[in-house]
Amino acid sequence: MKSVIFIAPPAAGKGTISQKLIDLGYMHISTGDMLREEISKKSKLGLEIEDIMAKGNLVSDEIVFELIKNKLNNLKSSFILDGFPRTINQAQMLDKLLNELKIDNYEVIYLDINLEEAMHRALGRLSCEKCGAGYNKYYDQMKPKVDNICDKCGSNLIGRSDDNEESFKVRFETFVKNNAPIKEFYESKNKLHMIDATKGSEKTTEEVKEILND
Ligand code: ADP
């Protein structure tokens, strides 16, 4: 299977689709998860970025690049890049690294969704504080069996501190502002595929798999 770089507005479903692909043997590299882990460890980096993320702003290109560089330098399988690149500078840094590592067997998938639908998803999003499994209280097929309890491990479900209306708008607008040159960059490399991400996660995952199997 080819590797995949997801570029998508917040709450388009990158994380959910990634979880469905992991069973195929992919290494999942999520910059948001890595940054949240730093915050929960209360590391020096975590304390530096906590406020930036809660407000919906971007962490610096250098910090995030350092995190993904470590992962890509130690790859043992195809990868899913979830949350990187988010600026044209990040796209160029990534391109240079992939060239150095002689990795070209990947596709870039753009998951398209509008602000209203993405906001609705984000405001309903919950995840397990222990195992990280994802749920959504607004969608029947994604609700936990018991309110606020994880189906898989029985722990509590929590919302993300940046999944509030104010911060979500900043995240969405930041995406729109930064995305045009990233899209052009991958279009010119013939790597870009657009998918409508509003048809449900099963259908979207099938379309992603078709592109990666080609
Ligand atoms: P979402 O896509 O729903 O916004 P993520 O978990 O991918 O969620 O990202 C959450 C936050 O983590 C972002 O709003 C940003 O603050 C930070 N972040 C993640 N990836 C990057 C990146 N590549 N560059 C800068 N900041 C990032």
Short mmCIF file of C-alpha atoms and ligand atoms in Angstrom, two decimals:
data_model
loop_
_atom_site.label_atom_id
_atom_site.label_comp_id
_atom_site.label_asym_id
_atom_site.label_seq_id
_atom_site.Cartn_x
_atom_site.Cartn_y
_atom_site.Cartn_z
CA MET A 1 0.00 0.00 0.00
CA LYS A 2 1.12 3.54 -0.73
CA SER A 3 1.72 6.00 2.08
CA VAL A 4 -0.69 8.91 2.50
CA ILE A 5 -0.51 12.55 3.49
CA PHE A 6 -3.88 13.96 4.55
CA ILE A 7 -4.51 17.64 4.09
CA ALA A 8 -7.87 18.67 5.49
CA PRO A 9 -9.68 21.27 7.53
CA PRO A 10 -10.06 20.44 11.23
CA ALA A 11 -12.66 17.75 12.00
CA ALA A 12 -12.78 16.52 8.38
CA GLY A 13 -12.09 13.00 9.66
CA LYS A 14 -8.32 12.54 9.27
CA GLY A 15 -8.06 10.86 12.66
CA THR A 16 -11.10 8.61 12.18
CA ILE A 17 -9.99 7.41 8.74
CA SER A 18 -6.43 6.92 9.98
CA GLN A 19 -7.74 4.62 12.73
CA LYS A 20 -9.47 2.51 10.07
CA LEU A 21 -6.24 2.25 8.02
CA ILE A 22 -3.95 1.34 10.93
CA ASP A 23 -5.09 -2.32 10.81
CA LEU A 24 -3.60 -2.55 7.31
CA GLY A 25 -0.14 -2.08 8.82
CA TYR A 26 0.33 1.65 8.50
CA MET A 27 2.36 3.74 10.89
CA HIS A 28 0.11 6.61 12.00
CA ILE A 29 1.94 9.91 12.46
CA SER A 30 -0.44 12.48 13.94
CA THR A 31 1.12 15.81 14.82
CA GLY A 32 -1.94 16.79 16.91
CA ASP A 33 -1.63 13.57 18.98
CA MET A 34 2.12 14.04 19.45
CA LEU A 35 1.62 17.65 20.58
CA ARG A 36 -1.22 16.69 22.95
CA GLU A 37 1.03 13.99 24.42
CA GLU A 38 3.69 16.63 25.15
CA ILE A 39 1.03 18.73 26.90
CA SER A 40 -0.17 15.80 29.03
CA LYS A 41 3.45 14.99 30.02
CA LYS A 42 3.83 18.63 31.08
CA SER A 43 7.19 18.64 29.32
CA LYS A 44 8.98 21.94 28.62
CA LEU A 45 7.64 21.81 25.06
CA GLY A 46 4.15 20.93 26.36
CA LEU A 47 4.02 24.00 28.59
CA GLU A 48 5.18 26.17 25.68
CA ILE A 49 2.47 25.00 23.26
CA GLU A 50 -0.54 24.46 25.52
CA ASP A 51 -1.92 27.97 25.20
CA ILE A 52 -1.19 28.18 21.44
CA MET A 53 -3.18 25.00 20.78
CA ALA A 54 -6.08 25.86 23.10
CA LYS A 55 -6.61 29.08 21.12
CA GLY A 56 -6.56 27.17 17.82
CA ASN A 57 -3.30 28.67 16.55
CA LEU A 58 -0.45 26.81 14.84
CA VAL A 59 2.64 25.63 16.67
CA SER A 60 5.89 26.70 14.96
CA ASP A 61 6.98 24.87 11.80
CA GLU A 62 10.33 23.94 13.38
CA ILE A 63 8.82 22.29 16.48
CA VAL A 64 6.36 20.19 14.51
CA PHE A 65 8.89 19.28 11.83
CA GLU A 66 11.27 17.97 14.50
CA LEU A 67 8.52 15.62 15.74
CA ILE A 68 7.70 14.15 12.33
CA LYS A 69 11.35 13.98 11.27
CA ASN A 70 12.08 11.55 14.09
CA LYS A 71 9.22 9.32 12.99
CA LEU A 72 10.01 9.39 9.26
CA ASN A 73 13.69 8.70 9.91
CA ASN A 74 12.69 5.47 11.67
CA LEU A 75 10.01 4.15 9.33
CA LYS A 76 9.37 0.43 9.12
CA SER A 77 6.16 0.51 7.07
CA SER A 78 4.03 2.78 4.93
CA PHE A 79 2.90 5.87 6.82
CA ILE A 80 -0.15 8.04 7.32
CA LEU A 81 0.76 11.67 7.87
CA ASP A 82 -2.16 13.25 9.73
CA GLY A 83 -1.88 16.98 10.41
CA PHE A 84 1.30 17.85 8.50
CA PRO A 85 1.95 19.91 6.37
CA ARG A 86 -0.21 22.84 7.46
CA THR A 87 1.86 25.64 5.88
CA ILE A 88 3.69 25.87 2.53
CA ASN A 89 6.96 26.07 4.47
CA GLN A 90 6.10 22.73 6.16
CA ALA A 91 5.27 21.22 2.74
CA GLN A 92 8.69 22.25 1.43
CA MET A 93 10.49 20.94 4.54
CA LEU A 94 8.65 17.65 4.19
CA ASP A 95 9.40 17.39 0.49
CA LYS A 96 13.12 17.86 1.12
CA LEU A 97 13.11 15.19 3.83
CA LEU A 98 11.16 12.69 1.68
CA ASN A 99 13.62 13.28 -1.17
CA GLU A 100 16.57 12.64 1.16
CA LEU A 101 14.92 9.45 2.39
CA LYS A 102 14.10 8.49 -1.24
CA ILE A 103 10.41 8.12 -0.42
CA ASP A 104 8.11 8.77 -3.38
CA ASN A 105 5.49 6.06 -3.02
CA TYR A 106 2.80 8.26 -1.46
CA GLU A 107 -0.37 10.16 -2.36
CA VAL A 108 -1.81 13.36 -0.94
CA ILE A 109 -5.51 13.24 -0.10
CA TYR A 110 -7.56 16.36 0.52
CA LEU A 111 -10.66 15.68 2.62
CA ASP A 112 -13.15 18.36 1.70
CA ILE A 113 -15.79 19.62 4.17
CA ASN A 114 -17.51 22.97 4.81
CA LEU A 115 -17.27 25.02 8.00
CA GLU A 116 -20.81 24.28 9.28
CA GLU A 117 -20.50 20.50 9.04
CA ALA A 118 -16.94 20.47 10.42
CA MET A 119 -17.96 22.66 13.36
CA HIS A 120 -20.91 20.37 14.15
CA ARG A 121 -18.57 17.36 14.15
CA ALA A 122 -16.00 19.09 16.35
CA LEU A 123 -18.54 20.18 18.94
CA GLY A 124 -19.82 16.59 19.24
CA ARG A 125 -16.39 14.95 19.31
CA LEU A 126 -15.35 12.89 22.33
CA SER A 127 -12.41 10.61 22.94
CA CYS A 128 -11.47 8.09 25.58
CA GLU A 129 -9.09 9.57 28.14
CA LYS A 130 -7.35 6.20 28.46
CA CYS A 131 -7.22 4.39 25.08
CA GLY A 132 -7.92 7.38 22.79
CA ALA A 133 -10.85 5.73 20.92
CA GLY A 134 -12.95 8.36 19.13
CA TYR A 135 -16.74 8.95 19.38
CA ASN A 136 -19.27 11.60 18.39
CA LYS A 137 -22.39 12.33 20.42
CA TYR A 138 -24.22 13.85 17.41
CA TYR A 139 -24.02 10.82 15.09
CA ASP A 140 -25.90 7.60 15.92
CA GLN A 141 -23.27 5.32 14.40
CA MET A 142 -20.51 7.03 16.39
CA LYS A 143 -22.20 7.37 19.80
CA PRO A 144 -20.86 5.31 22.71
CA LYS A 145 -23.25 2.60 23.95
CA VAL A 146 -23.37 4.26 27.39
CA ASP A 147 -23.16 8.08 27.56
CA ASN A 148 -19.61 9.32 28.19
CA ILE A 149 -18.14 5.81 28.68
CA CYS A 150 -15.73 4.13 26.27
CA ASP A 151 -17.17 0.96 24.60
CA LYS A 152 -13.68 -0.51 24.37
CA CYS A 153 -12.17 -0.02 27.82
CA GLY A 154 -14.90 1.48 30.07
CA SER A 155 -12.98 4.69 30.83
CA ASN A 156 -14.43 8.22 30.71
CA LEU A 157 -14.85 10.14 27.46
CA ILE A 158 -13.63 13.72 27.26
CA GLY A 159 -13.83 16.59 24.75
CA ARG A 160 -10.75 18.45 23.47
CA SER A 161 -10.05 21.86 24.95
CA ASP A 162 -9.74 23.33 21.43
CA ASP A 163 -13.08 21.89 20.23
CA ASN A 164 -15.08 24.97 21.23
CA GLU A 165 -16.74 27.37 18.80
CA GLU A 166 -14.23 30.18 19.12
CA SER A 167 -11.09 28.10 18.77
CA PHE A 168 -12.62 25.95 16.02
CA LYS A 169 -13.30 29.03 13.86
CA VAL A 170 -9.67 30.10 14.24
CA ARG A 171 -8.49 26.60 13.23
CA PHE A 172 -10.77 26.48 10.19
CA GLU A 173 -9.83 29.98 9.04
CA THR A 174 -6.14 29.22 9.53
CA PHE A 175 -6.55 26.16 7.33
CA VAL A 176 -8.32 28.14 4.58
CA LYS A 177 -5.68 30.89 4.74
CA ASN A 178 -2.71 28.52 4.46
CA ASN A 179 -4.05 25.80 2.23
CA ALA A 180 -4.10 27.24 -1.33
CA PRO A 181 -0.31 27.12 -1.92
CA ILE A 182 -0.09 23.65 -0.33
CA LYS A 183 -2.78 22.36 -2.69
CA GLU A 184 -1.00 23.91 -5.68
CA PHE A 185 2.31 22.43 -4.55
CA TYR A 186 0.95 18.87 -4.57
CA GLU A 187 -1.15 19.44 -7.69
CA SER A 188 2.00 20.39 -9.57
CA LYS A 189 3.63 17.16 -8.38
CA ASN A 190 0.58 15.16 -9.58
CA LYS A 191 0.01 13.82 -6.08
CA LEU A 192 -3.25 15.50 -5.13
CA HIS A 193 -6.63 13.73 -4.82
CA MET A 194 -9.82 15.45 -3.64
CA ILE A 195 -12.46 13.53 -1.70
CA ASP A 196 -15.83 14.73 -0.43
CA ALA A 197 -15.52 14.00 3.29
CA THR A 198 -19.20 14.51 4.12
CA LYS A 199 -20.46 11.10 2.93
CA GLY A 200 -19.68 9.23 6.15
CA SER A 201 -16.45 7.67 7.38
CA GLU A 202 -17.04 4.18 5.83
CA LYS A 203 -17.55 5.55 2.31
CA THR A 204 -14.70 8.04 2.67
CA THR A 205 -12.34 5.30 3.89
CA GLU A 206 -13.27 3.13 0.88
CA GLU A 207 -12.41 6.00 -1.48
CA VAL A 208 -9.10 6.54 0.32
CA LYS A 209 -8.25 2.83 0.02
CA GLU A 210 -9.00 2.87 -3.72
CA ILE A 211 -6.52 5.70 -4.22
CA LEU A 212 -3.82 3.98 -2.13
CA ASN A 213 -4.27 0.62 -3.86
CA ASP A 214 -3.99 2.05 -7.37
P1 ADP B 1 -7.64 19.23 13.90
O1 ADP B 1 -7.20 18.84 12.53
O2 ADP B 1 -9.00 18.76 14.27
O3 ADP B 1 -7.47 20.72 14.17
P2 ADP B 1 -5.19 18.14 15.08
O4 ADP B 1 -5.14 17.18 16.20
O5 ADP B 1 -4.65 17.71 13.77
O6 ADP B 1 -6.71 18.55 14.98
O7 ADP B 1 -4.42 19.49 15.49
C1 ADP B 1 -4.71 20.15 16.70
C2 ADP B 1 -3.80 21.36 16.88
O8 ADP B 1 -2.42 20.93 16.94
C3 ADP B 1 -3.81 22.42 15.78
O9 ADP B 1 -4.88 23.33 15.91
C4 ADP B 1 -2.43 23.09 16.01
O10 ADP B 1 -2.47 23.97 17.12
C5 ADP B 1 -1.54 21.91 16.38
N1 ADP B 1 -0.90 21.32 15.18
C6 ADP B 1 -1.11 20.07 14.69
N2 ADP B 1 -0.38 19.86 13.57
C7 ADP B 1 0.32 21.01 13.35
C8 ADP B 1 1.23 21.45 12.34
N3 ADP B 1 1.56 20.65 11.31
N4 ADP B 1 1.74 22.70 12.44
C9 ADP B 1 1.41 23.50 13.44
N5 ADP B 1 0.55 23.18 14.42
C10 ADP B 1 0.00 21.95 14.39
#
